[in-house]
Structure formats: C-alpha cells, structure tokens
Amino acid sequence: MLQLIAAILLGTLAGTFTGLIPGVHTNLIATLTLSALAFLLTYFQPITIITFIASMAIAHTFIDFIPSIFFGAPDEDTGLSVLPGHDLLLKGHGHAAVNLTLLGSALSIILLIIIVPIFIITVPPVYPFIQRMMAWFLILISIFLISKEKESKIWALIIFILAGFLGIATLNSPMDQPLLPLLTGLFGSSTLIYSISKKITIPEQKTSTFILPKKKFIKPAIATALVSPICSFLPGLGSSQAAIIGSEITGEISQKQFLILLGSINTLVMSISFVTLFLTQKTRTGAANAISQIAQITPTELTIILLAILISATISFFTASIISKFFARHIHKFNYTLISTLILVFLTSIISITSGKLGMFTLVVSTLLGLTCIYAGIRRGFLMGALLIPTILFYLPF
C-alpha cells in the first residue's frame, strides 16, 4: 500500500515536471522507466511501476496547458489552446484561461466514472468491427475536419498532406525518438519563433477566475462524452482534433467553453486509454503502451489504475491552479522574448542530444511547416496529418 501511495505521489510530481517543461513529454519518462525496468522490478511490483506511469500521465494532462497558454509552447494535445488561451493572456486573463482547462479536466473525471461501466459492457462486441473499419473512419474524419475549415480549405488540405508526407518520412527513419523533433517543430518551436518575431509584451495579469453558470458546462460535457470514447480507438487522432469534432457535434460554443472542452477531452482520452488497453490489449497513448510492456492488465490492476487517476487528478487540479497563479503574478515582469528564446534553445538541445543530425533536420522542416500553417491562418490541428496519414496507410486493407 505504501509503495502504491508513493508511486502515485512520485508519478504526479513527474507529470507536473513534464507538463511544465516544453518538449519533455511523459513518453520520454515512460521510455526511460522501461529502459530501467529490469532493475526496477528487483525492488518494486509491476503494479507499482504501472501506477507511477498512469499517475504521471494524468497529472501531465492537467499541467500541460500552463506553458501552452502562458508561453505559447504547446504539445500535440494542447495546440488549439494557444489561440483562445493566448488571446485571454493578452487581455490579462491567462490564469482564468488555465483554470477553464482545469475545470474541463475535473469534469472529465466525473464523466470517467460514468463512462467506464458502459465502456466495459459495449466495447468487446463492437471492437472487431471498429478495427476492420479503422482506416475508413480516419479518412472520413479527416475529410470532415478539412470541410469545416473556415479560412482556406485548399491550404488546410495542402498542410494536411505535406504533414502526412513528413510524418511518413520521419516515422520510417532510423532516428531515436522520431516524434520528439516532429511534434516539437510542428507545434512548439514554430509557435515560439512566431511569438519572438511579433515581440509580444505580456500585460499585467489578473488572478481572478471566470464564474460560469452551470449550463455552460453542458455542451462541453456532451461533446467530451461522445467524442473521447471514439478517439480512444482511433490512433493518430489527438485531443485537439477531438475537440474540433466535439464542438461541431454540439453546435457553436464560446471561447471559454472551448477551453473547458479541450481540458476535458485531453484528460478523458488519456484516462480511457488504460481501459481500452484492458479491454482490447491495444494501446492508444504512449503511457498505455509503456504499461502494456510491463504487465497484462487484470481487473484488479485496472481498479488500482482508476483509483490512482482519481488521486492524481485531485492533487494536480490544485497544484496546477497554484502554479498558474504564480505565473500570472510574475510573468509580466519577465522578458517574454528572452523566455521564448531560452525555451527554443532548450528544445533544440534536447533534440540534438536524443535524435542527432537527422532529428535536427526534421525539426527544421517541421518548424517551417508549422510556421506555414500559422501564417496561412488555418487551424493547427491539420498538422496532425503527420500522424493521421501514416496511421491510415497502416490500417488500409490493401
């Protein structure tokens, strides 16, 4: 019992670290954990290591909107938060924007409790059909997303296809950690360079939060409940794309509701990925994939994972709020351009060390594509073609 409690606390701490530091993802920590697995298993039970990874993954989904909103350094799951979040930041409401994503993440934990029993009953009989139709589902979703682009459908298609070619080349390359330079360039360094070029000055921030009527949570809750379970089966479809689909299903939603939706989908997709692993032995997230390599999930272990999710989520909610308030009080004193430059140097250094020259080349190309997307004025979600198109090709029956 003490080992499990320690694993939850350490996992939550690790998830806080990965969430705050751009470019350091839970997948990296999970990979390091797996590399030391033989050593760790001499001291800990498999469930202890599994609990650590699950807690870390959930904590990360609460924390990772902070750098996305305050510094414009998102990952693939928080990319869409840059626009509404950064807009509120420039109006002095950065903390309130983070708080909206936290409310969404908290909402997802409530939905998780409701969805899991339904999921366990319905998934086994329908999963074989979903697996056979996987490629066609992803193609239809891609067409749907492109058709909903308001600025330029042509540019959306071009960006989506170019990202797909880049993804195919990167994922089939011999480099270590190919996703790190790919996703960093598409979503991280491109945003940072854009922010540096605009010489953005952050105004003094308020530490108050928005008070929303309960009815404002209905649309995000419905969208999350409908879309997240589907996305748990569809590899290559990130939380940002799920949020777009969810917002289209429920009709027009406000900027604040969209941030709630992003937070709730981000956490629920991660949470359900562990249930999906238990039911189908298939992995949807890096954390679930790491867990699958440690031990097969039994009903007892799934119960422990779900309890770890609840505890980690509770701790992370309050931790993220405290950290966000700290940034809100002090960020206007910082040199934003210098901070963005230092983060960019940090990300580049990590990629140079982990992925070498090929990784640096991938970073440059993906950054240029990310900047093209920004200047074309289309949604950043189309850059996820880098993962969607390779996944579609993998699942095509011919």
mmCIF file with all atom_site columns, C-alpha atoms in Angstrom, residues 22-23 72-76 79 181-194 343-344 347 366-367 370:
data_model
loop_
_atom_site.group_PDB
_atom_site.id
_atom_site.type_symbol
_atom_site.label_atom_id
_atom_site.label_alt_id
_atom_site.label_comp_id
_atom_site.label_asym_id
_atom_site.label_entity_id
_atom_site.label_seq_id
_atom_site.pdbx_PDB_ins_code
_atom_site.Cartn_x
_atom_site.Cartn_y
_atom_site.Cartn_z
_atom_site.occupancy
_atom_site.B_iso_or_equiv
_atom_site.pdbx_formal_charge
_atom_site.auth_seq_id
_atom_site.auth_comp_id
_atom_site.auth_asym_id
_atom_site.auth_atom_id
_atom_site.pdbx_PDB_model_num
ATOM 1  C CA . PRO A 1 22  ? 8.061  22.167 -23.070 1.00 0.00 ? 22  PRO A CA 1
ATOM 2  C CA . GLY A 1 23  ? 9.441  19.271 -25.071 1.00 0.00 ? 23  GLY A CA 1
ATOM 3  C CA . GLY A 1 72  ? 2.784  29.543 -26.395 1.00 0.00 ? 72  GLY A CA 1
ATOM 4  C CA . ALA A 1 73  ? 4.656  26.230 -26.171 1.00 0.00 ? 73  ALA A CA 1
ATOM 5  C CA . PRO A 1 74  ? 2.032  23.530 -26.751 1.00 0.00 ? 74  PRO A CA 1
ATOM 6  C CA . ASP A 1 75  ? 2.283  19.834 -27.481 1.00 0.00 ? 75  ASP A CA 1
ATOM 7  C CA . GLU A 1 76  ? 0.070  17.913 -29.894 1.00 0.00 ? 76  GLU A CA 1
ATOM 8  C CA . GLY A 1 79  ? -2.041 23.059 -29.689 1.00 0.00 ? 79  GLY A CA 1
ATOM 9  C CA . PRO A 1 181 ? 11.548 16.619 -33.331 1.00 0.00 ? 181 PRO A CA 1
ATOM 10 C CA . LEU A 1 182 ? 8.446  16.138 -35.474 1.00 0.00 ? 182 LEU A CA 1
ATOM 11 C CA . LEU A 1 183 ? 5.898  17.352 -32.920 1.00 0.00 ? 183 LEU A CA 1
ATOM 12 C CA . THR A 1 184 ? 8.233  19.939 -31.393 1.00 0.00 ? 184 THR A CA 1
ATOM 13 C CA . GLY A 1 185 ? 8.670  21.576 -34.790 1.00 0.00 ? 185 GLY A CA 1
ATOM 14 C CA . LEU A 1 186 ? 5.024  21.415 -35.788 1.00 0.00 ? 186 LEU A CA 1
ATOM 15 C CA . PHE A 1 187 ? 3.614  22.728 -32.514 1.00 0.00 ? 187 PHE A CA 1
ATOM 16 C CA . GLY A 1 188 ? 6.381  24.052 -30.267 1.00 0.00 ? 188 GLY A CA 1
ATOM 17 C CA . SER A 1 189 ? 9.267  25.813 -31.990 1.00 0.00 ? 189 SER A CA 1
ATOM 18 C CA . SER A 1 190 ? 7.058  27.219 -34.762 1.00 0.00 ? 190 SER A CA 1
ATOM 19 C CA . THR A 1 191 ? 4.841  28.927 -32.172 1.00 0.00 ? 191 THR A CA 1
ATOM 20 C CA . LEU A 1 192 ? 7.847  30.178 -30.211 1.00 0.00 ? 192 LEU A CA 1
ATOM 21 C CA . ILE A 1 193 ? 9.503  31.644 -33.314 1.00 0.00 ? 193 ILE A CA 1
ATOM 22 C CA . TYR A 1 194 ? 6.243  33.333 -34.271 1.00 0.00 ? 194 TYR A CA 1
ATOM 23 C CA . ILE A 1 343 ? 12.777 27.561 -24.348 1.00 0.00 ? 343 ILE A CA 1
ATOM 24 C CA . LEU A 1 344 ? 13.587 27.295 -28.054 1.00 0.00 ? 344 LEU A CA 1
ATOM 25 C CA . LEU A 1 347 ? 14.069 22.202 -27.093 1.00 0.00 ? 347 LEU A CA 1
ATOM 26 C CA . SER A 1 366 ? 8.559  20.571 -39.305 1.00 0.00 ? 366 SER A CA 1
ATOM 27 C CA . THR A 1 367 ? 9.100  24.071 -37.887 1.00 0.00 ? 367 THR A CA 1
ATOM 28 C CA . GLY A 1 370 ? 4.273  24.793 -38.594 1.00 0.00 ? 370 GLY A CA 1
#
